[in-house]
PDB file of C-alpha atoms in Angstrom:
ATOM      1  CA  ASP A   4     219.538 -83.252  71.947  1.00 66.00           C
ATOM      2  CA  VAL A   5     219.302 -81.872  75.757  1.00 63.00           C
ATOM      3  CA  LYS A   6     215.906 -81.570  77.063  1.00 90.00           C
ATOM      4  CA  VAL A   7     213.813 -79.890  79.416  1.00 95.00           C
ATOM      5  CA  THR A   8     210.233 -80.801  79.062  1.00 95.00           C
ATOM      6  CA  GLN A   9     207.211 -79.245  80.724  1.00 95.00           C
ATOM      7  CA  SER A  10     203.982 -81.450  80.818  1.00 88.00           C
ATOM      8  CA  SER A  11     201.305 -79.033  79.767  1.00 90.00           C
ATOM      9  CA  ARG A  12     201.778 -76.181  77.094  1.00 92.00           C
ATOM     10  CA  TYR A  13     198.581 -74.372  78.155  1.00 95.00           C
ATOM     11  CA  LEU A  14     196.515 -75.381  81.430  1.00 96.00           C
ATOM     12  CA  VAL A  15     192.962 -73.688  82.692  1.00 97.00           C
ATOM     13  CA  LYS A  16     192.053 -74.279  86.284  1.00 97.00           C
ATOM     14  CA  ARG A  17     189.604 -72.646  88.579  1.00 98.00           C
ATOM     15  CA  THR A  18     190.349 -70.364  91.843  1.00 98.00           C
ATOM     16  CA  GLY A  19     190.925 -72.450  94.828  1.00 97.00           C
ATOM     17  CA  GLU A  20     192.065 -75.598  92.861  1.00 97.00           C
ATOM     18  CA  LYS A  21     195.696 -77.224  93.458  1.00 97.00           C
ATOM     19  CA  VAL A  22     197.568 -76.988  90.567  1.00 97.00           C
ATOM     20  CA  PHE A  23     200.883 -79.221  89.987  1.00 97.00           C
ATOM     21  CA  LEU A  24     203.039 -78.035  87.064  1.00 97.00           C
ATOM     22  CA  GLU A  25     205.836 -80.593  85.995  1.00 97.00           C
ATOM     23  CA  CYS A  26     209.075 -80.350  84.488  1.00 97.00           C
ATOM     24  CA  VAL A  27     211.292 -83.006  83.631  1.00 97.00           C
ATOM     25  CA  GLN A  28     215.138 -82.685  82.302  1.00 96.00           C
ATOM     26  CA  ASP A  29     217.162 -85.552  80.794  1.00 94.00           C
ATOM     27  CA  MET A  30     220.406 -83.986  80.972  1.00 91.00           C
ATOM     28  CA  ASP A  31     221.549 -85.312  84.435  1.00 92.00           C
ATOM     29  CA  HIS A  32     221.651 -81.729  85.851  1.00 92.00           C
ATOM     30  CA  GLU A  33     221.901 -80.793  89.470  1.00 91.00           C
ATOM     31  CA  ASN A  34     219.910 -77.333  89.558  1.00 93.00           C
ATOM     32  CA  MET A  35     216.387 -76.817  88.273  1.00 95.00           C
ATOM     33  CA  PHE A  36     214.576 -73.749  88.452  1.00 95.00           C
ATOM     34  CA  TRP A  37     211.143 -72.468  88.112  1.00 97.00           C
ATOM     35  CA  TYR A  38     210.331 -68.823  86.720  1.00 96.00           C
ATOM     36  CA  ARG A  39     207.262 -66.759  86.134  1.00 96.00           C
ATOM     37  CA  GLN A  40     207.009 -64.200  82.873  1.00 95.00           C
ATOM     38  CA  ASP A  41     204.676 -61.514  83.104  1.00 93.00           C
ATOM     39  CA  PRO A  42     204.466 -58.699  80.398  1.00 88.00           C
ATOM     40  CA  GLY A  43     206.607 -55.815  81.458  1.00 86.00           C
ATOM     41  CA  LEU A  44     208.023 -57.692  84.472  1.00 90.00           C
ATOM     42  CA  GLY A  45     210.503 -59.734  82.922  1.00 90.00           C
ATOM     43  CA  LEU A  46     210.971 -63.583  84.491  1.00 93.00           C
ATOM     44  CA  ARG A  47     210.988 -63.656  87.996  1.00 94.00           C
ATOM     45  CA  LEU A  48     212.589 -66.610  90.123  1.00 93.00           C
ATOM     46  CA  ILE A  49     209.941 -68.722  92.373  1.00 96.00           C
ATOM     47  CA  TYR A  50     211.756 -71.449  93.471  1.00 95.00           C
ATOM     48  CA  PHE A  51     215.002 -73.752  92.742  1.00 94.00           C
ATOM     49  CA  SER A  52     216.732 -76.732  93.696  1.00 94.00           C
ATOM     50  CA  TYR A  53     220.569 -77.850  93.791  1.00 90.00           C
ATOM     51  CA  ASP A  54     220.124 -81.122  94.737  1.00 89.00           C
ATOM     52  CA  VAL A  55     217.163 -83.584  95.273  1.00 90.00           C
ATOM     53  CA  LYS A  56     214.983 -83.071  98.205  1.00 85.00           C
ATOM     54  CA  MET A  57     216.503 -79.635  98.405  1.00 88.00           C
ATOM     55  CA  LYS A  58     214.735 -76.465  97.718  1.00 92.00           C
ATOM     56  CA  GLU A  59     215.294 -72.621  98.151  1.00 92.00           C
ATOM     57  CA  LYS A  60     213.152 -69.904  97.566  1.00 92.00           C
ATOM     58  CA  GLY A  61     213.488 -67.324  95.093  1.00 91.00           C
ATOM     59  CA  ASP A  62     211.995 -63.997  95.021  1.00 89.00           C
ATOM     60  CA  ILE A  63     208.414 -64.611  94.504  1.00 95.00           C
ATOM     61  CA  PRO A  64     207.698 -67.771  96.325  1.00 96.00           C
ATOM     62  CA  GLU A  65     204.456 -66.729  98.313  1.00 96.00           C
ATOM     63  CA  GLY A  66     201.556 -68.893  96.995  1.00 96.00           C
ATOM     64  CA  TYR A  67     203.852 -71.631  95.695  1.00 98.00           C
ATOM     65  CA  SER A  68     205.812 -74.744  96.619  1.00 97.00           C
ATOM     66  CA  VAL A  69     208.222 -77.261  95.081  1.00 97.00           C
ATOM     67  CA  SER A  70     209.132 -80.870  95.304  1.00 96.00           C
ATOM     68  CA  ARG A  71     211.899 -82.603  94.059  1.00 96.00           C
ATOM     69  CA  GLU A  72     211.848 -86.317  95.070  1.00 94.00           C
ATOM     70  CA  LYS A  73     213.851 -87.590  92.003  1.00 95.00           C
ATOM     71  CA  LYS A  74     217.080 -85.648  90.264  1.00 95.00           C
ATOM     72  CA  GLU A  75     215.385 -85.294  86.687  1.00 96.00           C
ATOM     73  CA  ARG A  76     211.937 -83.845  88.042  1.00 97.00           C
ATOM     74  CA  PHE A  77     211.046 -80.545  89.693  1.00 97.00           C
ATOM     75  CA  SER A  78     207.361 -79.707  90.325  1.00 97.00           C
ATOM     76  CA  LEU A  79     205.933 -76.447  91.114  1.00 98.00           C
ATOM     77  CA  ILE A  80     202.517 -76.575  93.269  1.00 98.00           C
ATOM     78  CA  LEU A  81     200.074 -73.639  93.455  1.00 97.00           C
ATOM     79  CA  GLU A  82     198.312 -74.556  97.001  1.00 94.00           C
ATOM     80  CA  SER A  83     195.290 -72.755  96.269  1.00 97.00           C
ATOM     81  CA  ALA A  84     195.381 -71.110  92.710  1.00 97.00           C
ATOM     82  CA  SER A  85     194.306 -67.527  92.750  1.00 97.00           C
ATOM     83  CA  THR A  86     193.853 -65.317  89.345  1.00 97.00           C
ATOM     84  CA  ASN A  87     196.785 -63.228  90.026  1.00 97.00           C
ATOM     85  CA  GLN A  88     198.948 -66.678  89.494  1.00 98.00           C
ATOM     86  CA  THR A  89     197.677 -66.446  85.788  1.00 98.00           C
ATOM     87  CA  SER A  90     201.197 -66.261  84.302  1.00 97.00           C
ATOM     88  CA  MET A  91     203.763 -68.186  81.707  1.00 96.00           C
ATOM     89  CA  TYR A  92     205.700 -70.626  83.786  1.00 97.00           C
ATOM     90  CA  LEU A  93     209.194 -71.613  82.712  1.00 97.00           C
ATOM     91  CA  CYS A  94     211.391 -74.382  84.016  1.00 97.00           C
ATOM     92  CA  ALA A  95     214.949 -74.491  83.537  1.00 96.00           C
ATOM     93  CA  SER A  96     217.947 -76.552  84.447  1.00 94.00           C
ATOM     94  CA  SER A  97     221.887 -75.949  84.640  1.00 91.00           C
ATOM     95  CA  PRO A  98     224.640 -78.386  85.243  1.00 89.00           C
ATOM     96  CA  ASP A  99     226.409 -76.111  87.909  1.00 81.00           C
ATOM     97  CA  ARG A 100     225.991 -72.771  89.844  1.00 78.00           C
ATOM     98  CA  GLY A 101     227.402 -70.926  86.451  1.00 80.00           C
ATOM     99  CA  GLY A 102     224.251 -70.268  84.607  1.00 78.00           C
ATOM    100  CA  GLY A 103     223.966 -71.888  81.688  1.00 84.00           C
ATOM    101  CA  TYR A 104     220.343 -72.686  81.867  1.00 92.00           C
ATOM    102  CA  THR A 105     218.309 -74.844  79.310  1.00 93.00           C
ATOM    103  CA  PHE A 106     214.681 -73.801  79.622  1.00 95.00           C
ATOM    104  CA  GLY A 107     211.376 -75.977  79.127  1.00 95.00           C
ATOM    105  CA  SER A 108     209.081 -74.541  76.401  1.00 92.00           C
ATOM    106  CA  GLY A 109     206.806 -72.917  78.931  1.00 94.00           C
ATOM    107  CA  THR A 110     203.334 -73.586  80.654  1.00 96.00           C
ATOM    108  CA  ARG A 111     200.755 -70.822  79.955  1.00 95.00           C
ATOM    109  CA  LEU A 112     198.506 -71.003  83.096  1.00 97.00           C
ATOM    110  CA  THR A 113     195.091 -69.079  83.296  1.00 98.00           C
ATOM    111  CA  VAL A 114     193.473 -69.335  86.595  1.00 98.00           C
ATOM    112  CA  VAL A 115     189.669 -68.298  86.245  1.00 97.00           C
TER     113      VAL A 115
ATOM    114  CA  GLU B  12     220.139 -57.202  96.002  1.00 83.00           C
ATOM    115  CA  LEU B  13     221.278 -57.810  92.412  1.00 87.00           C
ATOM    116  CA  LYS B  14     219.111 -55.835  89.893  1.00 92.00           C
ATOM    117  CA  VAL B  15     219.324 -55.956  86.245  1.00 95.00           C
ATOM    118  CA  GLU B  16     217.956 -53.098  84.026  1.00 96.00           C
ATOM    119  CA  GLN B  17     217.713 -52.997  80.334  1.00 96.00           C
ATOM    120  CA  ASN B  18     216.739 -50.333  78.163  1.00 96.00           C
ATOM    121  CA  PRO B  19     215.112 -49.881  76.131  1.00 96.00           C
ATOM    122  CA  LEU B  20     212.210 -52.138  76.758  1.00 95.00           C
ATOM    123  CA  PHE B  21     210.673 -51.409  73.121  1.00 95.00           C
ATOM    124  CA  LEU B  22     212.606 -50.789  70.195  1.00 94.00           C
ATOM    125  CA  SER B  23     210.908 -50.381  66.490  1.00 94.00           C
ATOM    126  CA  MET B  24     213.738 -50.446  63.915  1.00 91.00           C
ATOM    127  CA  GLN B  25     213.884 -50.158  60.197  1.00 93.00           C
ATOM    128  CA  GLU B  26     215.615 -52.970  58.118  1.00 95.00           C
ATOM    129  CA  GLY B  27     219.300 -52.019  57.396  1.00 95.00           C
ATOM    130  CA  LYS B  28     219.788 -49.732  60.661  1.00 95.00           C
ATOM    131  CA  ASN B  29     222.060 -50.163  63.491  1.00 96.00           C
ATOM    132  CA  TYR B  30     221.039 -49.959  67.167  1.00 95.00           C
ATOM    133  CA  THR B  31     222.434 -51.087  70.716  1.00 97.00           C
ATOM    134  CA  ILE B  32     220.323 -52.615  73.568  1.00 97.00           C
ATOM    135  CA  TYR B  33     221.822 -51.860  77.255  1.00 98.00           C
ATOM    136  CA  CYS B  34     221.984 -54.005  80.055  1.00 97.00           C
ATOM    137  CA  ASN B  35     223.171 -52.580  83.619  1.00 97.00           C
ATOM    138  CA  TYR B  36     223.320 -54.690  86.797  1.00 95.00           C
ATOM    139  CA  SER B  37     223.842 -53.606  90.264  1.00 94.00           C
ATOM    140  CA  THR B  38     226.270 -55.651  91.770  1.00 87.00           C
ATOM    141  CA  THR B  39     229.473 -57.385  91.223  1.00 85.00           C
ATOM    142  CA  SER B  40     229.061 -60.276  88.556  1.00 83.00           C
ATOM    143  CA  ASP B  41     231.541 -61.684  85.828  1.00 77.00           C
ATOM    144  CA  ARG B  42     228.854 -63.754  83.936  1.00 89.00           C
ATOM    145  CA  LEU B  43     226.253 -62.320  81.854  1.00 94.00           C
ATOM    146  CA  TYR B  44     223.913 -64.171  79.375  1.00 95.00           C
ATOM    147  CA  TRP B  45     221.795 -62.821  76.718  1.00 97.00           C
ATOM    148  CA  TYR B  46     218.734 -64.584  75.345  1.00 96.00           C
ATOM    149  CA  ARG B  47     216.263 -64.456  72.739  1.00 97.00           C
ATOM    150  CA  GLN B  48     212.491 -65.412  72.727  1.00 95.00           C
ATOM    151  CA  ASP B  49     210.007 -65.549  69.975  1.00 94.00           C
ATOM    152  CA  PRO B  50     206.369 -65.096  70.516  1.00 89.00           C
ATOM    153  CA  GLY B  51     204.900 -67.844  72.451  1.00 84.00           C
ATOM    154  CA  LYS B  52     208.059 -69.809  72.676  1.00 87.00           C
ATOM    155  CA  SER B  53     210.616 -70.313  75.033  1.00 88.00           C
ATOM    156  CA  LEU B  54     214.083 -68.731  75.734  1.00 93.00           C
ATOM    157  CA  GLU B  55     216.952 -69.580  73.725  1.00 93.00           C
ATOM    158  CA  SER B  56     220.500 -68.968  74.513  1.00 93.00           C
ATOM    159  CA  LEU B  57     222.605 -66.457  72.481  1.00 96.00           C
ATOM    160  CA  PHE B  58     225.854 -65.455  74.154  1.00 95.00           C
ATOM    161  CA  VAL B  59     227.331 -65.873  77.404  1.00 94.00           C
ATOM    162  CA  LEU B  60     230.138 -63.470  78.486  1.00 94.00           C
ATOM    163  CA  LEU B  61     232.607 -64.482  81.251  1.00 89.00           C
ATOM    164  CA  SER B  62     235.028 -61.671  81.678  1.00 83.00           C
ATOM    165  CA  ASN B  63     235.437 -57.783  81.720  1.00 84.00           C
ATOM    166  CA  GLY B  64     235.944 -56.941  77.727  1.00 86.00           C
ATOM    167  CA  ALA B  65     234.643 -60.397  76.563  1.00 88.00           C
ATOM    168  CA  VAL B  66     232.879 -59.978  73.087  1.00 92.00           C
ATOM    169  CA  LYS B  67     230.961 -62.323  71.144  1.00 95.00           C
ATOM    170  CA  GLN B  68     229.080 -62.127  67.724  1.00 96.00           C
ATOM    171  CA  GLU B  69     227.010 -64.081  65.672  1.00 94.00           C
ATOM    172  CA  GLY B  70     225.644 -63.134  62.445  1.00 95.00           C
ATOM    173  CA  ARG B  71     224.276 -59.660  62.895  1.00 96.00           C
ATOM    174  CA  LEU B  72     224.437 -59.449  66.716  1.00 97.00           C
ATOM    175  CA  MET B  73     227.555 -58.722  69.057  1.00 97.00           C
ATOM    176  CA  ALA B  74     227.307 -58.375  72.649  1.00 97.00           C
ATOM    177  CA  SER B  75     229.940 -57.212  74.943  1.00 96.00           C
ATOM    178  CA  LEU B  76     230.612 -56.997  78.839  1.00 95.00           C
ATOM    179  CA  ASP B  77     232.542 -54.249  80.859  1.00 93.00           C
ATOM    180  CA  THR B  78     232.500 -55.714  84.430  1.00 90.00           C
ATOM    181  CA  LYS B  79     233.705 -52.605  85.678  1.00 91.00           C
ATOM    182  CA  ALA B  80     231.042 -50.346  84.358  1.00 93.00           C
ATOM    183  CA  ARG B  81     228.546 -53.357  85.227  1.00 94.00           C
ATOM    184  CA  LEU B  82     227.162 -52.940  81.408  1.00 95.00           C
ATOM    185  CA  SER B  83     226.628 -55.239  78.593  1.00 97.00           C
ATOM    186  CA  THR B  84     225.386 -54.352  75.234  1.00 97.00           C
ATOM    187  CA  LEU B  85     223.819 -56.221  72.487  1.00 98.00           C
ATOM    188  CA  HIS B  86     224.463 -54.479  69.083  1.00 97.00           C
ATOM    189  CA  ILE B  87     222.464 -54.964  65.987  1.00 96.00           C
ATOM    190  CA  THR B  88     224.085 -54.338  62.752  1.00 96.00           C
ATOM    191  CA  ALA B  89     221.903 -53.957  59.659  1.00 94.00           C
ATOM    192  CA  ALA B  90     218.563 -55.195  61.181  1.00 93.00           C
ATOM    193  CA  VAL B  91     216.656 -57.687  59.158  1.00 94.00           C
ATOM    194  CA  HIS B  92     213.114 -58.797  59.860  1.00 94.00           C
ATOM    195  CA  ASP B  93     213.916 -62.298  61.200  1.00 94.00           C
ATOM    196  CA  LEU B  94     215.666 -60.354  64.196  1.00 96.00           C
ATOM    197  CA  SER B  95     212.108 -59.115  65.777  1.00 96.00           C
ATOM    198  CA  ALA B  96     211.927 -60.951  68.931  1.00 96.00           C
ATOM    199  CA  THR B  97     212.437 -59.887  72.725  1.00 96.00           C
ATOM    200  CA  TYR B  98     215.660 -59.803  73.913  1.00 97.00           C
ATOM    201  CA  PHE B  99     216.820 -60.694  77.602  1.00 96.00           C
ATOM    202  CA  CYS B 100     220.047 -60.090  79.414  1.00 96.00           C
ATOM    203  CA  ALA B 101     220.661 -62.307  82.796  1.00 95.00           C
ATOM    204  CA  VAL B 102     223.515 -61.972  85.363  1.00 93.00           C
ATOM    205  CA  LEU B 103     224.794 -64.599  87.413  1.00 90.00           C
ATOM    206  CA  ASN B 104     224.104 -64.041  91.171  1.00 85.00           C
ATOM    207  CA  TYR B 105     226.908 -64.584  93.449  1.00 72.00           C
ATOM    208  CA  GLY B 106     224.791 -63.058  96.514  1.00 62.00           C
ATOM    209  CA  GLY B 107     222.527 -65.133  99.240  1.00 54.00           C
ATOM    210  CA  SER B 108     220.904 -67.196  96.069  1.00 53.00           C
ATOM    211  CA  GLN B 109     224.284 -68.311  94.481  1.00 63.00           C
ATOM    212  CA  GLY B 110     224.176 -70.021  90.940  1.00 73.00           C
ATOM    213  CA  ASN B 111     220.815 -68.374  89.870  1.00 85.00           C
ATOM    214  CA  LEU B 112     220.408 -65.837  87.002  1.00 90.00           C
ATOM    215  CA  ILE B 113     218.385 -62.696  87.719  1.00 91.00           C
ATOM    216  CA  PHE B 114     216.876 -61.069  84.407  1.00 93.00           C
ATOM    217  CA  GLY B 115     216.133 -57.789  82.946  1.00 95.00           C
ATOM    218  CA  LYS B 116     212.874 -57.019  81.884  1.00 95.00           C
ATOM    219  CA  GLY B 117     213.442 -57.770  78.250  1.00 95.00           C
ATOM    220  CA  THR B 118     213.575 -55.395  75.238  1.00 96.00           C
ATOM    221  CA  LYS B 119     210.698 -56.329  72.715  1.00 95.00           C
ATOM    222  CA  LEU B 120     212.684 -55.607  69.277  1.00 96.00           C
ATOM    223  CA  SER B 121     210.213 -54.749  66.169  1.00 96.00           C
ATOM    224  CA  VAL B 122     212.074 -54.668  62.767  1.00 95.00           C
ATOM    225  CA  LYS B 123     209.836 -53.118  60.108  1.00 92.00           C
ATOM    226  CA  PRO B 124     210.428 -53.265  56.356  1.00 84.00           C
TER     227      PRO B 124
END
């Protein structure tokens, strides 16, 4: 069964901490994505990557960065966590640029 | 810039009734996805619609796509409680950030006995 695994289901961090959210896929997919989901706002694209060491900004990249050192792993980094980054974070991967995402189970991050 | 609008955002239905969720989008695309999300869970793919006039059905759900009107519908027939969930449409973006999906805000469906 194909899988996208997010390392933490729930995370609580303090304001100002550096936070790493990890995502690993086992499908040899080229493309990986990070979204955040907030009530009433749907899913908003933070960053995505079409290849190893490549990254592109999505619609709301401010306050975030990403790393893709290996094809299967895409990390989202909150350089200095703030309370307005409290959210559900969803990672997805796809084999090509035609959509067809497989989503991870999500990480609910609370910044206090 | 591609924008995707769903309506309604909240839908309370009685079991056995029919209803339709609408998904409008602002710029040309010919690929649209519908997802389902249960509370506390991730998104599960329901349908992919690949061309104008495409229709897909599974169980009590039927999705269609009109690319000329930039409109997709998700029709629910004889709703049952198990269909209670949030439904998202997502449109493939052929613009500056090619190959990513732009999501609507979701329709929270509640089916009551």
